[in-house]
C-alpha positions as protocol buffer text, in pm:
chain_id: "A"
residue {
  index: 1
  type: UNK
  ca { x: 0 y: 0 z: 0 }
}
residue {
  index: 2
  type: UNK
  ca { x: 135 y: 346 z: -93 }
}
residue {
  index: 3
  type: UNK
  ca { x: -114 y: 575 z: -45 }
}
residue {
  index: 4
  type: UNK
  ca { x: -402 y: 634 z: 266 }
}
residue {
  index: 5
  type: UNK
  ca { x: -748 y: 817 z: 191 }
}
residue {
  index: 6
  type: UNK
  ca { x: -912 y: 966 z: 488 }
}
residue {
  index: 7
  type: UNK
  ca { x: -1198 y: 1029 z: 300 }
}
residue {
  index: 8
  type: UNK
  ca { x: -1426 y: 1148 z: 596 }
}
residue {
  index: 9
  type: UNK
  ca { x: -1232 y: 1204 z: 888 }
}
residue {
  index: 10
  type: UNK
  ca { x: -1367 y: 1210 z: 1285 }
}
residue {
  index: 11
  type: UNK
  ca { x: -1331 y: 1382 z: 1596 }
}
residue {
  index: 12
  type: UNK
  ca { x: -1374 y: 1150 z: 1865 }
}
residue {
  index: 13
  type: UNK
  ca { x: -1270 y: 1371 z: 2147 }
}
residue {
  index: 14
  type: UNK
  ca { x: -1459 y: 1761 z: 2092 }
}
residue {
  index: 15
  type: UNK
  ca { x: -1574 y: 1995 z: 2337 }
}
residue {
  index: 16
  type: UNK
  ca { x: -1875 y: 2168 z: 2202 }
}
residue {
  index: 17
  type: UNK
  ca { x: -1921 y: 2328 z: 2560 }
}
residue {
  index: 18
  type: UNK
  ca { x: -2239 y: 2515 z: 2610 }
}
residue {
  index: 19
  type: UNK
  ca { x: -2429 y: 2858 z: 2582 }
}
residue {
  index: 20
  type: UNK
  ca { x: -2396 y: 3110 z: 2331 }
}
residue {
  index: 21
  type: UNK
  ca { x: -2047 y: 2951 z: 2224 }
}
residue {
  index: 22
  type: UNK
  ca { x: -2172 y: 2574 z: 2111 }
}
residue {
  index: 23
  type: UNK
  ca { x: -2326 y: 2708 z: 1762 }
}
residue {
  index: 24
  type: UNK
  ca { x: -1961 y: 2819 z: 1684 }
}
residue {
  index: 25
  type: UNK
  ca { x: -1777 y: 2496 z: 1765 }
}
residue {
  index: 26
  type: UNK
  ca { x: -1989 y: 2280 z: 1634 }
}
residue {
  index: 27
  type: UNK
  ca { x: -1994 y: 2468 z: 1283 }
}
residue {
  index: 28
  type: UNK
  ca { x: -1606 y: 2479 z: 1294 }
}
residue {
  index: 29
  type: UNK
  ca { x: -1617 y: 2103 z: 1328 }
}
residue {
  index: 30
  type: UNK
  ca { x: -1830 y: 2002 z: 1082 }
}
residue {
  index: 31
  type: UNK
  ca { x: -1648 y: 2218 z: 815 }
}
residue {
  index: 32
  type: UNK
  ca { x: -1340 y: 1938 z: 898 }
}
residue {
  index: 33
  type: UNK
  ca { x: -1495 y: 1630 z: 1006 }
}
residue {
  index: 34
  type: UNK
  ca { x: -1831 y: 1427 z: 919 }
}
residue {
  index: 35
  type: UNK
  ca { x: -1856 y: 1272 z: 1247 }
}
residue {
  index: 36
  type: UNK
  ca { x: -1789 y: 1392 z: 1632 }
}
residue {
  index: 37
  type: UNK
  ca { x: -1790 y: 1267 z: 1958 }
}
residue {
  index: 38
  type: UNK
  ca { x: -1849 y: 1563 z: 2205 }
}
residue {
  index: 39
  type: UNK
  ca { x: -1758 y: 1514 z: 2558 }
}
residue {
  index: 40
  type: UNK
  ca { x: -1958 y: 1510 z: 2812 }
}
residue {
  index: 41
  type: UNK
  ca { x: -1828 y: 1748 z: 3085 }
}
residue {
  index: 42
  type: UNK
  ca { x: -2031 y: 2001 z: 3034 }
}
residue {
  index: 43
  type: UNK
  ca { x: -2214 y: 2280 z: 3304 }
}
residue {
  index: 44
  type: UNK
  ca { x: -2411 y: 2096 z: 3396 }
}
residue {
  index: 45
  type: UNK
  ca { x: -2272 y: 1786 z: 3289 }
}
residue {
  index: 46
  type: UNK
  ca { x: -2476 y: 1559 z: 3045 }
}
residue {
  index: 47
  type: UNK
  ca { x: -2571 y: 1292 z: 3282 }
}
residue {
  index: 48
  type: UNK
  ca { x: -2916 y: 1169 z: 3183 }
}
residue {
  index: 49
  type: UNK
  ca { x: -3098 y: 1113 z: 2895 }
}
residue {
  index: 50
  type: UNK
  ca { x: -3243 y: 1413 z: 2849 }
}
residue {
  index: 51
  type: UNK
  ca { x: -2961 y: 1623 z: 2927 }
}
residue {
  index: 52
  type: UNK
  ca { x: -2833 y: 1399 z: 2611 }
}
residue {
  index: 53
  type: UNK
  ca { x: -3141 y: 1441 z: 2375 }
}
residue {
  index: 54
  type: UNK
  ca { x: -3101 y: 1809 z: 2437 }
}
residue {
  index: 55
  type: UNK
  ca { x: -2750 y: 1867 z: 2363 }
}
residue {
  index: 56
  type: UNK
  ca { x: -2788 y: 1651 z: 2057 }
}
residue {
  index: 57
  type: UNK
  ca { x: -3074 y: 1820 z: 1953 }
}
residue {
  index: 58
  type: UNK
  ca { x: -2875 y: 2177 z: 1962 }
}
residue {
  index: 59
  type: UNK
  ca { x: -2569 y: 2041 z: 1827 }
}
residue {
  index: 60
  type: UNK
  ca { x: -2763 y: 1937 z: 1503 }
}
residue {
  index: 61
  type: UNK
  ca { x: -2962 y: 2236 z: 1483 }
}
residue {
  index: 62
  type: UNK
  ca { x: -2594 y: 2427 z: 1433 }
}
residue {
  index: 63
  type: UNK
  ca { x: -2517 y: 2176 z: 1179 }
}
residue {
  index: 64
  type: UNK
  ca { x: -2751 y: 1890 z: 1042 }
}
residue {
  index: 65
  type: UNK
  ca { x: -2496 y: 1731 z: 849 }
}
residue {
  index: 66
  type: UNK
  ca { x: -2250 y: 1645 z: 1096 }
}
residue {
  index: 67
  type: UNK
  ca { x: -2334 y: 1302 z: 1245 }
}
residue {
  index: 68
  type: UNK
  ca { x: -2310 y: 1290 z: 1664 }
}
residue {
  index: 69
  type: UNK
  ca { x: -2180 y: 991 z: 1879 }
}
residue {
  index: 70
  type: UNK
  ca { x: -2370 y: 1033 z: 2192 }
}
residue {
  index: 71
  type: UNK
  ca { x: -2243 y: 990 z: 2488 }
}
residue {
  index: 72
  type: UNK
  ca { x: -2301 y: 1083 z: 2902 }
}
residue {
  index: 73
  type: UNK
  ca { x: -2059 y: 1141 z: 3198 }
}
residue {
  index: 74
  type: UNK
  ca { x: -2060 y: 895 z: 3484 }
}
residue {
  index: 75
  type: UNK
  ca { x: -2108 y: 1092 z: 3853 }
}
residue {
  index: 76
  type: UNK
  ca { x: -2057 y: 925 z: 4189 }
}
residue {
  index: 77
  type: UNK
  ca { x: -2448 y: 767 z: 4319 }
}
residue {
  index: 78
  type: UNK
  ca { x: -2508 y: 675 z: 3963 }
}
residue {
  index: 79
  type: UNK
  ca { x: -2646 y: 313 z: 3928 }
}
residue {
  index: 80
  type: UNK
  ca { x: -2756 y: 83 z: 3668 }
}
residue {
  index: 81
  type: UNK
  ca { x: -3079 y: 121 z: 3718 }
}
């Protein structure tokens, strides 16, 4: 092999952050990647399903195209249930 194509290339570690701010970021990264993982560590932090759904929802408002690996932070009392 002499050549490697990234034809679509990922950010699997972006802070979006939150407020007036996150419309910005998440712009910036979809003009250089076609899929991101933002972190979760957030004020507040995005610790429940809705906290999730909402973030997700304002991330792809900013840009529909870029496609979102969801995920949520882990805080101490936190069970499987």
């Amino acid at each position: 092999m002499r050549e490697l194509v990234l034809r679509a290339p990922d950010d699997l570690h972006v802070h979006f952050r939150s407020g007036p701010g996150m419309e910005g970021y998440v712009r910036r990264t979809a003009a250089l990647f076609d899929r991101a993982l933002p972190m979760p560590n957030t004020l507040p932090p995005l610790a429940d399903a809705d906290s999730v759904l909402a973030y997700a929802r304002a991330a792809r408002a900013a840009a529909p195209d870029l496609a979102l690996v969801l995920s949520f932070k882990l805080l101490p009392g936190m069970s499987g249930r």
